[in-house]
mmCIF file of C-alpha atoms in Angstrom:
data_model
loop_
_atom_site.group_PDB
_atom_site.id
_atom_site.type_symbol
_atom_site.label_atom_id
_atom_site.label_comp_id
_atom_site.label_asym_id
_atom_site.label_seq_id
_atom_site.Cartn_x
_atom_site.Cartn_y
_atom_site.Cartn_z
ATOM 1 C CA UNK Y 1 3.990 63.475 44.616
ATOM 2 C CA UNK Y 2 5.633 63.728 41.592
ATOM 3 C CA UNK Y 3 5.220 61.060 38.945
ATOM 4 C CA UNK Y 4 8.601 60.066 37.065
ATOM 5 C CA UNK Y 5 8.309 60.132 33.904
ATOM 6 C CA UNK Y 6 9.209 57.409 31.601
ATOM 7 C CA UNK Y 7 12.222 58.573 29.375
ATOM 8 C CA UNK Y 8 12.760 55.740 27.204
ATOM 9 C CA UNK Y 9 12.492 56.241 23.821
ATOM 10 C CA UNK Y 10 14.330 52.462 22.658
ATOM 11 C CA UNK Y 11 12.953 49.973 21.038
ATOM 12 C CA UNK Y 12 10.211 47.325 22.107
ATOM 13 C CA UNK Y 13 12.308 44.175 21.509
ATOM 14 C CA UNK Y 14 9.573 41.140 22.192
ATOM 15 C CA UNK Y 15 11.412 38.014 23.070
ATOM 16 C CA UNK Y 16 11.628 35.938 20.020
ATOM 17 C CA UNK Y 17 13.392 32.346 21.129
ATOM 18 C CA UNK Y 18 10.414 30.972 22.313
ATOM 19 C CA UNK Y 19 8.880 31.230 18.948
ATOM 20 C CA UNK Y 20 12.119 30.179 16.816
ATOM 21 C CA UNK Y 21 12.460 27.414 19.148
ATOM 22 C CA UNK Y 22 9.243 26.517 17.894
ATOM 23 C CA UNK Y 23 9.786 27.220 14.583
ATOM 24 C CA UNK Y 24 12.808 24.914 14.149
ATOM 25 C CA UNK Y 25 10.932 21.935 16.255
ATOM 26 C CA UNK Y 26 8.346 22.011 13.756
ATOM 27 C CA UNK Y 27 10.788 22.445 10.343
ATOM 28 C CA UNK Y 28 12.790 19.072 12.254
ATOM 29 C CA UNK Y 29 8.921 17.108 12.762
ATOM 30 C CA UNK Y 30 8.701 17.692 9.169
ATOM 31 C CA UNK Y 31 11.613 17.428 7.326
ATOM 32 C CA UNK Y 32 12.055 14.113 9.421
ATOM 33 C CA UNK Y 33 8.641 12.490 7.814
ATOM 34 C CA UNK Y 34 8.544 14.106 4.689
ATOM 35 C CA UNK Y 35 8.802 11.849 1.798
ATOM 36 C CA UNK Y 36 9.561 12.127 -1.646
ATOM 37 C CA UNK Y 37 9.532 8.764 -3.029
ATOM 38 C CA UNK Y 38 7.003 8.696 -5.935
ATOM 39 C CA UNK Y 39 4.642 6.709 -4.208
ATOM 40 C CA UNK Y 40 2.021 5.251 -6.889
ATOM 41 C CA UNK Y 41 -1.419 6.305 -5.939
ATOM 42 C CA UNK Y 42 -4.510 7.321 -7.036
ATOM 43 C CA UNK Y 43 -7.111 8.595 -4.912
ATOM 44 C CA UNK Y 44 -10.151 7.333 -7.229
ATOM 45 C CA UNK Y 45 -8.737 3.482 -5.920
ATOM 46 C CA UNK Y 46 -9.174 2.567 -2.066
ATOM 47 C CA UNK Y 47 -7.436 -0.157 -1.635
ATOM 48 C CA UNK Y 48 -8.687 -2.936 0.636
ATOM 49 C CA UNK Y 49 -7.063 -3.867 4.205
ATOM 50 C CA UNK Y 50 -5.064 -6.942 5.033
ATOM 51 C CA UNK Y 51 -3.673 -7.243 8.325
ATOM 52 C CA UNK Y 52 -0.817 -8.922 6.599
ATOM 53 C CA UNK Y 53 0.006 -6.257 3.967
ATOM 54 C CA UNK Y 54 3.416 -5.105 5.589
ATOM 55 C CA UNK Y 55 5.577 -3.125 3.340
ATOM 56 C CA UNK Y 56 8.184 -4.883 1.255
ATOM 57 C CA UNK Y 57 11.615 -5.008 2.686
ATOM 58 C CA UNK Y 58 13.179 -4.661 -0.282
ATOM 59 C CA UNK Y 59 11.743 -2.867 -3.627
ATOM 60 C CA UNK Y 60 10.242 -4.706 -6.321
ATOM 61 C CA UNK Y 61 12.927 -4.927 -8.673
ATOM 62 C CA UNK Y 62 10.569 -3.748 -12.311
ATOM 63 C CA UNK Y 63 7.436 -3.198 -11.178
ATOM 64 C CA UNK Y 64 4.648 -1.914 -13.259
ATOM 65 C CA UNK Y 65 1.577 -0.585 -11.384
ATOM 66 C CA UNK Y 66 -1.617 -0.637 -12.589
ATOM 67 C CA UNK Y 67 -4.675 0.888 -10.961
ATOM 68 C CA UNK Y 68 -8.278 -0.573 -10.842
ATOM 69 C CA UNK Y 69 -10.968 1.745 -10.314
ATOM 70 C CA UNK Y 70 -14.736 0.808 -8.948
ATOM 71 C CA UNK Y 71 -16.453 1.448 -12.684
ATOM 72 C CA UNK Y 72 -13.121 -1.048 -14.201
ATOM 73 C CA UNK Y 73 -11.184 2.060 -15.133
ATOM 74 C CA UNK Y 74 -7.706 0.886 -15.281
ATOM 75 C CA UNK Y 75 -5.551 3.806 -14.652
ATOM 76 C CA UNK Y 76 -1.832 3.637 -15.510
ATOM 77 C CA UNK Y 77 0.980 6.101 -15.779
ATOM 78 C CA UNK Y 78 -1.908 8.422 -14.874
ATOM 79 C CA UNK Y 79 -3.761 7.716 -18.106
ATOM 80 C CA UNK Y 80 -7.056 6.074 -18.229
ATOM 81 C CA UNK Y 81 -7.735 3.125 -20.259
ATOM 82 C CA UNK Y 82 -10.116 0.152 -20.082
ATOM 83 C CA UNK Y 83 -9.101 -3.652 -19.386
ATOM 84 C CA UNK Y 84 -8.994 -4.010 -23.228
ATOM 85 C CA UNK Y 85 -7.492 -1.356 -24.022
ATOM 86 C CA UNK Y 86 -4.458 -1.886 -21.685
ATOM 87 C CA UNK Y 87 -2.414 -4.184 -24.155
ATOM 88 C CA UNK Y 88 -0.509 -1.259 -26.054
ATOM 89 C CA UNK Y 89 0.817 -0.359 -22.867
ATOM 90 C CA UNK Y 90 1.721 -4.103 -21.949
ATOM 91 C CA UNK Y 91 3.751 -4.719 -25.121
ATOM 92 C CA UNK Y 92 5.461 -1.151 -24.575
ATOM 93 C CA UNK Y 93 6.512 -2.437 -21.431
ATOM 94 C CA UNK Y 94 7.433 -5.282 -22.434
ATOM 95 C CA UNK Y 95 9.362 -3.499 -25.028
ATOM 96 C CA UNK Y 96 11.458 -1.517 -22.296
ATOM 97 C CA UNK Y 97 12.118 -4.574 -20.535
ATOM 98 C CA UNK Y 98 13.489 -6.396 -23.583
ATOM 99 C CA UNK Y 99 15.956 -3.086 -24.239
ATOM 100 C CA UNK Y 100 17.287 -3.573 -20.947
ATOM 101 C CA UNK Y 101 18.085 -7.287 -21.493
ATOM 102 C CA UNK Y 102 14.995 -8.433 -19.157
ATOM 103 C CA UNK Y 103 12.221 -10.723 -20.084
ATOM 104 C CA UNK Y 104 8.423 -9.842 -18.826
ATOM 105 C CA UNK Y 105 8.803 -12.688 -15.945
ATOM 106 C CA UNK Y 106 11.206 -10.576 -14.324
ATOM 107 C CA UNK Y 107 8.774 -7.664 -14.052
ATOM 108 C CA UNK Y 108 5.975 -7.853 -11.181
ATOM 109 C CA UNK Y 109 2.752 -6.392 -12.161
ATOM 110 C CA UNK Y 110 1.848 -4.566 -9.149
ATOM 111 C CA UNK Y 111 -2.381 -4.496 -9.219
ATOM 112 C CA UNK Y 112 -4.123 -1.680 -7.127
ATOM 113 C CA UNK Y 113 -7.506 -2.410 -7.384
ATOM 114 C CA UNK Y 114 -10.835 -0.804 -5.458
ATOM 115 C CA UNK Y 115 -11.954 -2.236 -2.339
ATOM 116 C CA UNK Y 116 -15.679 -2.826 -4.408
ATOM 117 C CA UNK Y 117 -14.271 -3.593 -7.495
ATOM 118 C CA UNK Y 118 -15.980 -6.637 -9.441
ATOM 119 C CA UNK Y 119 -13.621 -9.478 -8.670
ATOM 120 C CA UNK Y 120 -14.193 -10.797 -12.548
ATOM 121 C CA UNK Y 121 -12.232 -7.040 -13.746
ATOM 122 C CA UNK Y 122 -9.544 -7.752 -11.652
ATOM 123 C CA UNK Y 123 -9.299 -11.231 -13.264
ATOM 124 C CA UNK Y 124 -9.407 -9.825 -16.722
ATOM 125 C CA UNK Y 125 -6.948 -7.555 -16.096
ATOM 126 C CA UNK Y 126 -4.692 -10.256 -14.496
ATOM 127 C CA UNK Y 127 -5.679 -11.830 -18.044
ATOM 128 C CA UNK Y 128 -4.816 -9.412 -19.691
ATOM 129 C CA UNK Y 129 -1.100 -9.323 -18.848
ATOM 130 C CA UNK Y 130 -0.507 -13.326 -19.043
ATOM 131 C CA UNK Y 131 -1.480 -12.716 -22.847
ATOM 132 C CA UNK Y 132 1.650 -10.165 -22.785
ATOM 133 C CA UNK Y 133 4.060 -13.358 -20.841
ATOM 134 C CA UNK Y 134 3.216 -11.426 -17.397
ATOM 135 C CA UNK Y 135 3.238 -13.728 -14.870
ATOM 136 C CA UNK Y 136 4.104 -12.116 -11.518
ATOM 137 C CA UNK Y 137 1.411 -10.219 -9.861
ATOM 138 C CA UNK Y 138 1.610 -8.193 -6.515
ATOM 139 C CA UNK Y 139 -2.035 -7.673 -5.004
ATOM 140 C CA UNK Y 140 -1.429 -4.723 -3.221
ATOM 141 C CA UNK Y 141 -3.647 -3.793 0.184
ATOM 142 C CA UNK Y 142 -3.590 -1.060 2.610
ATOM 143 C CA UNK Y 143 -2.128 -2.373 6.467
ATOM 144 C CA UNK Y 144 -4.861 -2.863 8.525
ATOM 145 C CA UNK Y 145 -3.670 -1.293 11.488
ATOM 146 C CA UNK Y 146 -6.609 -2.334 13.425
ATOM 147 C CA UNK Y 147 -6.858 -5.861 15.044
ATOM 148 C CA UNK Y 148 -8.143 -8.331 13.375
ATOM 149 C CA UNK B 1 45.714 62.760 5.897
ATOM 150 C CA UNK B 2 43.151 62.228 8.879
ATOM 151 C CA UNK B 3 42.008 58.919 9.711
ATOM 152 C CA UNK B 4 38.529 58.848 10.723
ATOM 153 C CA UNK B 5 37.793 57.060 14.262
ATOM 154 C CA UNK B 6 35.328 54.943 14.817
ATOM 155 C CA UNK B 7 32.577 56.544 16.940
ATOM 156 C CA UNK B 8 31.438 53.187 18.511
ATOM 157 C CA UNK B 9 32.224 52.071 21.751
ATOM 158 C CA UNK B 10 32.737 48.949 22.854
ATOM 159 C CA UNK B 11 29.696 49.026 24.890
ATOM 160 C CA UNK B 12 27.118 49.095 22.073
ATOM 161 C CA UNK B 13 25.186 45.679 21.638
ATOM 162 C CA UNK B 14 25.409 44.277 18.347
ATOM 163 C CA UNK B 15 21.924 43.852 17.046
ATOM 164 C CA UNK B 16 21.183 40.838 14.895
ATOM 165 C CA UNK B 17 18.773 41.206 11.959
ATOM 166 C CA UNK B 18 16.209 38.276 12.919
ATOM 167 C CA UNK B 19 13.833 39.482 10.069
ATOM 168 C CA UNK B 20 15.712 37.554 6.885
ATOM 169 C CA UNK B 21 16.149 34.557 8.747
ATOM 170 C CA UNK B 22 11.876 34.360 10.359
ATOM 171 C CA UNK B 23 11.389 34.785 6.674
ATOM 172 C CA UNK B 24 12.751 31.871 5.645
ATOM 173 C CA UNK B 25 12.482 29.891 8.341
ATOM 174 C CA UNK B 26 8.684 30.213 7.653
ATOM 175 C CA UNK B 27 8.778 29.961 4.458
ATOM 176 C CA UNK B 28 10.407 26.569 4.984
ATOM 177 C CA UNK B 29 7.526 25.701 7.532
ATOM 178 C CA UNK B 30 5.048 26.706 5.341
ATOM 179 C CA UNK B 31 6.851 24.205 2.296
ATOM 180 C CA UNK B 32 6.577 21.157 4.406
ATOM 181 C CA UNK B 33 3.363 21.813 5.849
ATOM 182 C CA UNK B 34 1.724 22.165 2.333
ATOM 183 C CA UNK B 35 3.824 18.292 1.281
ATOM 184 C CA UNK B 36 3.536 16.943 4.102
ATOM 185 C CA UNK B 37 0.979 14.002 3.455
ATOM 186 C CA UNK B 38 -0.200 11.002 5.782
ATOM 187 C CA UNK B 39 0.113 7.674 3.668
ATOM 188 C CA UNK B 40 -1.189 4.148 5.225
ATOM 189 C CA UNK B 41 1.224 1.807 4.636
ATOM 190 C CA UNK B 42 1.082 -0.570 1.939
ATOM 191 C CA UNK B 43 1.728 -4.508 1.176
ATOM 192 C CA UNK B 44 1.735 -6.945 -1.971
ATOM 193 C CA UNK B 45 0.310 -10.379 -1.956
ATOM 194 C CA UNK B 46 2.283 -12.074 -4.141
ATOM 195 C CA UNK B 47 0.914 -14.240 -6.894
ATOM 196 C CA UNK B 48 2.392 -16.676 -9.700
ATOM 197 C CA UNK B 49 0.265 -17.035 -12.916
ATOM 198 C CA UNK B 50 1.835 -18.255 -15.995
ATOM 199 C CA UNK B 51 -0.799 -18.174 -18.612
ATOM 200 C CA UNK B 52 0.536 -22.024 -20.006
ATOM 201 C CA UNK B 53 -0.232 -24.451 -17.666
ATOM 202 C CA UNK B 54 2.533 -26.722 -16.104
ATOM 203 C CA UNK B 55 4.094 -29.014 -18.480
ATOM 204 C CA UNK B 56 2.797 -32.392 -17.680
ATOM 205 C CA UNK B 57 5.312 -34.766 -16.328
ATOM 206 C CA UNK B 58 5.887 -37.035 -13.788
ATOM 207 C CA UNK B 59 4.112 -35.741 -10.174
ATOM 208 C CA UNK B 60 6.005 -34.852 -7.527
ATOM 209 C CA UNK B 61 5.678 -36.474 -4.660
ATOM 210 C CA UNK B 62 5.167 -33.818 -2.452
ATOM 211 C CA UNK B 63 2.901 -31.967 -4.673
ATOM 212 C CA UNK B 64 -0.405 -31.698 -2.205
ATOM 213 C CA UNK B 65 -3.694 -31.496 -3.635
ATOM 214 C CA UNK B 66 -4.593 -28.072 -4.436
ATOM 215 C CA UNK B 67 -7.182 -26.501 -2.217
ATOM 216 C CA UNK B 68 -10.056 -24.860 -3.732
ATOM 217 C CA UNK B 69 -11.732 -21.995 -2.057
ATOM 218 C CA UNK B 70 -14.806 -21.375 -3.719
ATOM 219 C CA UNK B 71 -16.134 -17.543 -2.849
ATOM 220 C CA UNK B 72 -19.602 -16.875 -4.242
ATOM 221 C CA UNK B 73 -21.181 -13.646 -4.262
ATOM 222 C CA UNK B 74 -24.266 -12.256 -3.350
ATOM 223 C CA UNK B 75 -26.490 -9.598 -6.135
ATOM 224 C CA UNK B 76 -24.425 -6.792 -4.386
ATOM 225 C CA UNK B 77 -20.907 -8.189 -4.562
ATOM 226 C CA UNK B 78 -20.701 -9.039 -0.468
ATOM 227 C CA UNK B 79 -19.326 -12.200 0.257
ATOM 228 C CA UNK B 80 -22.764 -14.598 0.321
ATOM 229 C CA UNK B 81 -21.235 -18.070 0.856
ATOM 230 C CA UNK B 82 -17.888 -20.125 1.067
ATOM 231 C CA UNK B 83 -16.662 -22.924 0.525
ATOM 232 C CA UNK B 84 -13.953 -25.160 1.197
ATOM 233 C CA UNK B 85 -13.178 -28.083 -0.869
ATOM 234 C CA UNK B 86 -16.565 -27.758 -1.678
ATOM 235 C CA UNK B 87 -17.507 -27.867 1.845
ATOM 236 C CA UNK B 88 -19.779 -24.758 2.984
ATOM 237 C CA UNK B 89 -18.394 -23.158 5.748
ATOM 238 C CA UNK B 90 -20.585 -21.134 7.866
ATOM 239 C CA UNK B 91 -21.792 -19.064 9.002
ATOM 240 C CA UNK B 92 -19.699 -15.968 7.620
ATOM 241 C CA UNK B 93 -19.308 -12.937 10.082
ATOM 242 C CA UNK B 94 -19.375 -9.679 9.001
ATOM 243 C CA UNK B 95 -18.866 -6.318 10.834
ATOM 244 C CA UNK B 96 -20.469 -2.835 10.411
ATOM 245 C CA UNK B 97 -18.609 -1.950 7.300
ATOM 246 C CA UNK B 98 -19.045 -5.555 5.439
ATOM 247 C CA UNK B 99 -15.964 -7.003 6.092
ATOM 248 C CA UNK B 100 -15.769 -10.332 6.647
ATOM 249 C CA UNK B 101 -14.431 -10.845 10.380
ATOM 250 C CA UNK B 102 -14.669 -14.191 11.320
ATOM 251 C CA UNK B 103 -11.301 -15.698 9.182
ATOM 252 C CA UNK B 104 -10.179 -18.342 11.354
ATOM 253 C CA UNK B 105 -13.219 -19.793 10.087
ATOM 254 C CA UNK B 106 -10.757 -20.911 6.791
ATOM 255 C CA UNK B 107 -7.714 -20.394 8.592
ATOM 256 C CA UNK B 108 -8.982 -23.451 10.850
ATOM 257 C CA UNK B 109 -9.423 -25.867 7.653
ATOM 258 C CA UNK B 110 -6.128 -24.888 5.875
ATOM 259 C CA UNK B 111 -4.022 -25.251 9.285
ATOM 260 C CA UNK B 112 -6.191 -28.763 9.465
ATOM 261 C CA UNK B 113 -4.480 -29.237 6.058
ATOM 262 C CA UNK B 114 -1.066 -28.329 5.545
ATOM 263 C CA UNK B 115 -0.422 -29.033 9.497
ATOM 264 C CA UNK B 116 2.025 -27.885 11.779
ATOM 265 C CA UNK B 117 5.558 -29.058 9.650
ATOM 266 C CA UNK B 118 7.502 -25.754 8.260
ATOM 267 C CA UNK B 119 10.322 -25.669 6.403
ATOM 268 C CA UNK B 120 11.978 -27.191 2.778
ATOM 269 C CA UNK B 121 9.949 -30.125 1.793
ATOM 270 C CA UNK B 122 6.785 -29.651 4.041
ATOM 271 C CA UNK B 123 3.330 -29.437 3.119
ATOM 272 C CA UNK B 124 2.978 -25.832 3.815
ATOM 273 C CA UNK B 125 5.617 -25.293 1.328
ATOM 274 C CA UNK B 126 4.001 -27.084 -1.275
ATOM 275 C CA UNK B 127 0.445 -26.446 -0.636
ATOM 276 C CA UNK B 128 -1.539 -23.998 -2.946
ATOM 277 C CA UNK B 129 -4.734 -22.555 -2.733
ATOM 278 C CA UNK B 130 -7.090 -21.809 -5.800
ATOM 279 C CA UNK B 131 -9.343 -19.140 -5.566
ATOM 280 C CA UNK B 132 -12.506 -19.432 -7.362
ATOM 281 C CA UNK B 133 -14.334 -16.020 -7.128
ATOM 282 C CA UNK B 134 -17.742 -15.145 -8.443
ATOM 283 C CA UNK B 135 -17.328 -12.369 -11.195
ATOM 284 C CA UNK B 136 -19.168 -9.626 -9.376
ATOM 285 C CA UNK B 137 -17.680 -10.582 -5.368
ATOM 286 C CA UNK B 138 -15.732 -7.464 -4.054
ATOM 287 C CA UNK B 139 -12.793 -7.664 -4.713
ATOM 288 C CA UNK B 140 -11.490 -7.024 -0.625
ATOM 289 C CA UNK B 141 -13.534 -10.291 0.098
ATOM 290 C CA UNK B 142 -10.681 -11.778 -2.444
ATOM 291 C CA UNK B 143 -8.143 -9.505 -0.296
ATOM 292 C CA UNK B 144 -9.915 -11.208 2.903
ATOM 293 C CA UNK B 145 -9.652 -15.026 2.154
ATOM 294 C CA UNK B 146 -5.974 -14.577 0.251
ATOM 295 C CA UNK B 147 -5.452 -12.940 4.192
ATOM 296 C CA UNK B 148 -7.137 -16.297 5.938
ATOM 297 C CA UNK B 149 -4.952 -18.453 3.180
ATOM 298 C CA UNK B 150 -1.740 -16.582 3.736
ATOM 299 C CA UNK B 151 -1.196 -16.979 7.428
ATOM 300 C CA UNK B 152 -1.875 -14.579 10.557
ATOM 301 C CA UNK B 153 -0.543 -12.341 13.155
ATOM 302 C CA UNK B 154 0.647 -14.425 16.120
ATOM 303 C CA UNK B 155 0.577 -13.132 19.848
ATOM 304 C CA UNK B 156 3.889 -11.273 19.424
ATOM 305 C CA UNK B 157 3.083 -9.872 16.518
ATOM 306 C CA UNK B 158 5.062 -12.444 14.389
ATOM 307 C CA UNK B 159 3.402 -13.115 11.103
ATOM 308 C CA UNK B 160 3.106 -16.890 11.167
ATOM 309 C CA UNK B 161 2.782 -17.771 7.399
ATOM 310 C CA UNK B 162 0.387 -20.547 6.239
ATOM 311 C CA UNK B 163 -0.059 -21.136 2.333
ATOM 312 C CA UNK B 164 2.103 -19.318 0.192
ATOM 313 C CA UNK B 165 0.682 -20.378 -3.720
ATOM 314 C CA UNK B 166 -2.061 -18.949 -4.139
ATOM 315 C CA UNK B 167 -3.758 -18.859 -7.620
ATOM 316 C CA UNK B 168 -6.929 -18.197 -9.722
ATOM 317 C CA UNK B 169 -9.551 -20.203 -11.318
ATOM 318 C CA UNK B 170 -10.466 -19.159 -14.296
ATOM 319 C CA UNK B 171 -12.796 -16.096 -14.319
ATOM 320 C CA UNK B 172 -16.537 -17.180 -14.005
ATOM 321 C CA UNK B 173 -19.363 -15.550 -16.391
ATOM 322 C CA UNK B 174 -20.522 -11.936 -15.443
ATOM 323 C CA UNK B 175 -24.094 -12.403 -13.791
ATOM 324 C CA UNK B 176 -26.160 -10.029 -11.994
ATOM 325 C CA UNK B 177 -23.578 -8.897 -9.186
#
């Protein structure tokens, strides 16, 4: 018997939808929950959980974040400081807010501190900001997604 | 002058060049794979603290009694024993990770207090709750009772809110926690 033999000298073309289908599915997962809002974290501060810590529907209008670390590191605009030594930033800020026609009561001092963190630091740093006329404070937890 | 024909016929298949666009495509992929970053979601208990205290003048009448909620902490900062109104409440639960669980334990006392009226004028609108924390207490015990104090998730996942001042006592001494 004589064997045919194969003539074809084209191309191998492998069928490539499946894998753009793919492709695109997975750009669309992403691009749908990627987010670019500066979200102010730091990964030294764990933040405790709160079953009641739902976001806000609406931003806080000035906020000013400041970050308590376990060893009372207070962390802000990625700079580390100590409680004592926050006050030049406070009166900056408070010097911003005064440019724009705002007092200090209409900014919210938004306080990240550690899960472990000595309540007393969080105190003094709370302390800290009435001697600078803060006077709203946002104690910020993590959802607790988990039942109660 | 002679005009060049075009060899092709209108059989031939018109071959796309998939190679620019797998490129990119991937590239993309690649871009929001690297960002792409799981955040928990977060929350803000809010808190008023004016460093002047209230001008004295005359009471209001539907100022209530401000609770006191009296946290003390053990030598490691875990939550050791509470008290409300300087009433002990006990005992505290805790689960695997130190948490305190059991926080109907204060949830029971302030409902007790402030009572079932809602709305402009009530008691739960007026009620406030001072926190007086032991300098060394972990600070997510604080998170924990300002939880109990604030209200709680109801069956259908309606957040039914309790006391909405809460405050500070002034800082205690440092001590060996």
């Amino acid at each position: 018997m004589r064997i045919k033999k194969q003539q074809e000298s084209g191309i191998l073309e492998g069928d490539l939808t499946p894998m753009i289908d793919m492709t695109f599915q997975l750009i669309a997962f992403f691009m749908v929950l990627i987010n670019f809002t500066q979200s102010e974290q730091n990964e030294k501060v764990k933040l405790p959980s709160s079953v009641l810590a739902k976001p806000a529907k609406a931003p806080i209008e000035f906020p000013i974040t400041l970050h308590l670390t376990e060893d009372a590191t207070v962390v802000v605009g990625g700079q580390e400081t100590t409680i004592g030594g926050i006050g030049p930033f406070l009166i900056r800020e408070k010097n911003v807010l005064e440019i724009q026609g705002k007092s200090p009561d209409d900014a919210t001092v938004v306080i990240r501190a550690h899960r472990v963190a000595a309540t007393g630091r969080v105190q003094e740093l709370i302390k800290a900001c009435q001697e600078n006329s803060f006077e709203k404070f946002a104690l910020r937890a993590k959802e607790d997604v988990g039942n109660e | 002058m002679k005009l060049r024909h075009s060899t092709s016929s209108g059989n031939d298949k018109i071959e796309l060049q998939m190679t620019p666009m797998i490129d990119i495509v991937f590239q993309l992929l690649v871009f929001f794979i690297m960002t792409f970053k799981i955040v928990s979601q977060e929350g803000d208990f809010n808190i008023k603290m004016p460093l002047a205290a209230p001008a004295a003048g005359t009471p209001d009448e539907l100022q209530v009694e401000t609770i006191r909620v009296r946290l003390e902490a053990d030598g490691t900062g875990r939550l050791a024993r509470m008290s409300f109104n300087d009433r002990v409440l006990s005992p505290l639960q805790f689960d695997d990770q130190g948490s305190w669980v059991n926080a109907d334990l204060l949830r029971s006392e302030i409902v007790a207090v402030i009572g079932t009226d809602r709305g402009p004028g009530s008691i739960q609108e007026n009620a406030e709750v001072e926190l007086d924390c032991d300098f060394g207490l972990n600070y997510r015990h604080v998170i924990e009772a300002i939880t109990a104090v604030s209200g709680y998730v109801g069956d259908d996942d309606t957040v039914i809110k309790l006391v909405e001042k809460i405050k500070f006592a002034p800082p205690r001494p440092v001590t060996g926690g």
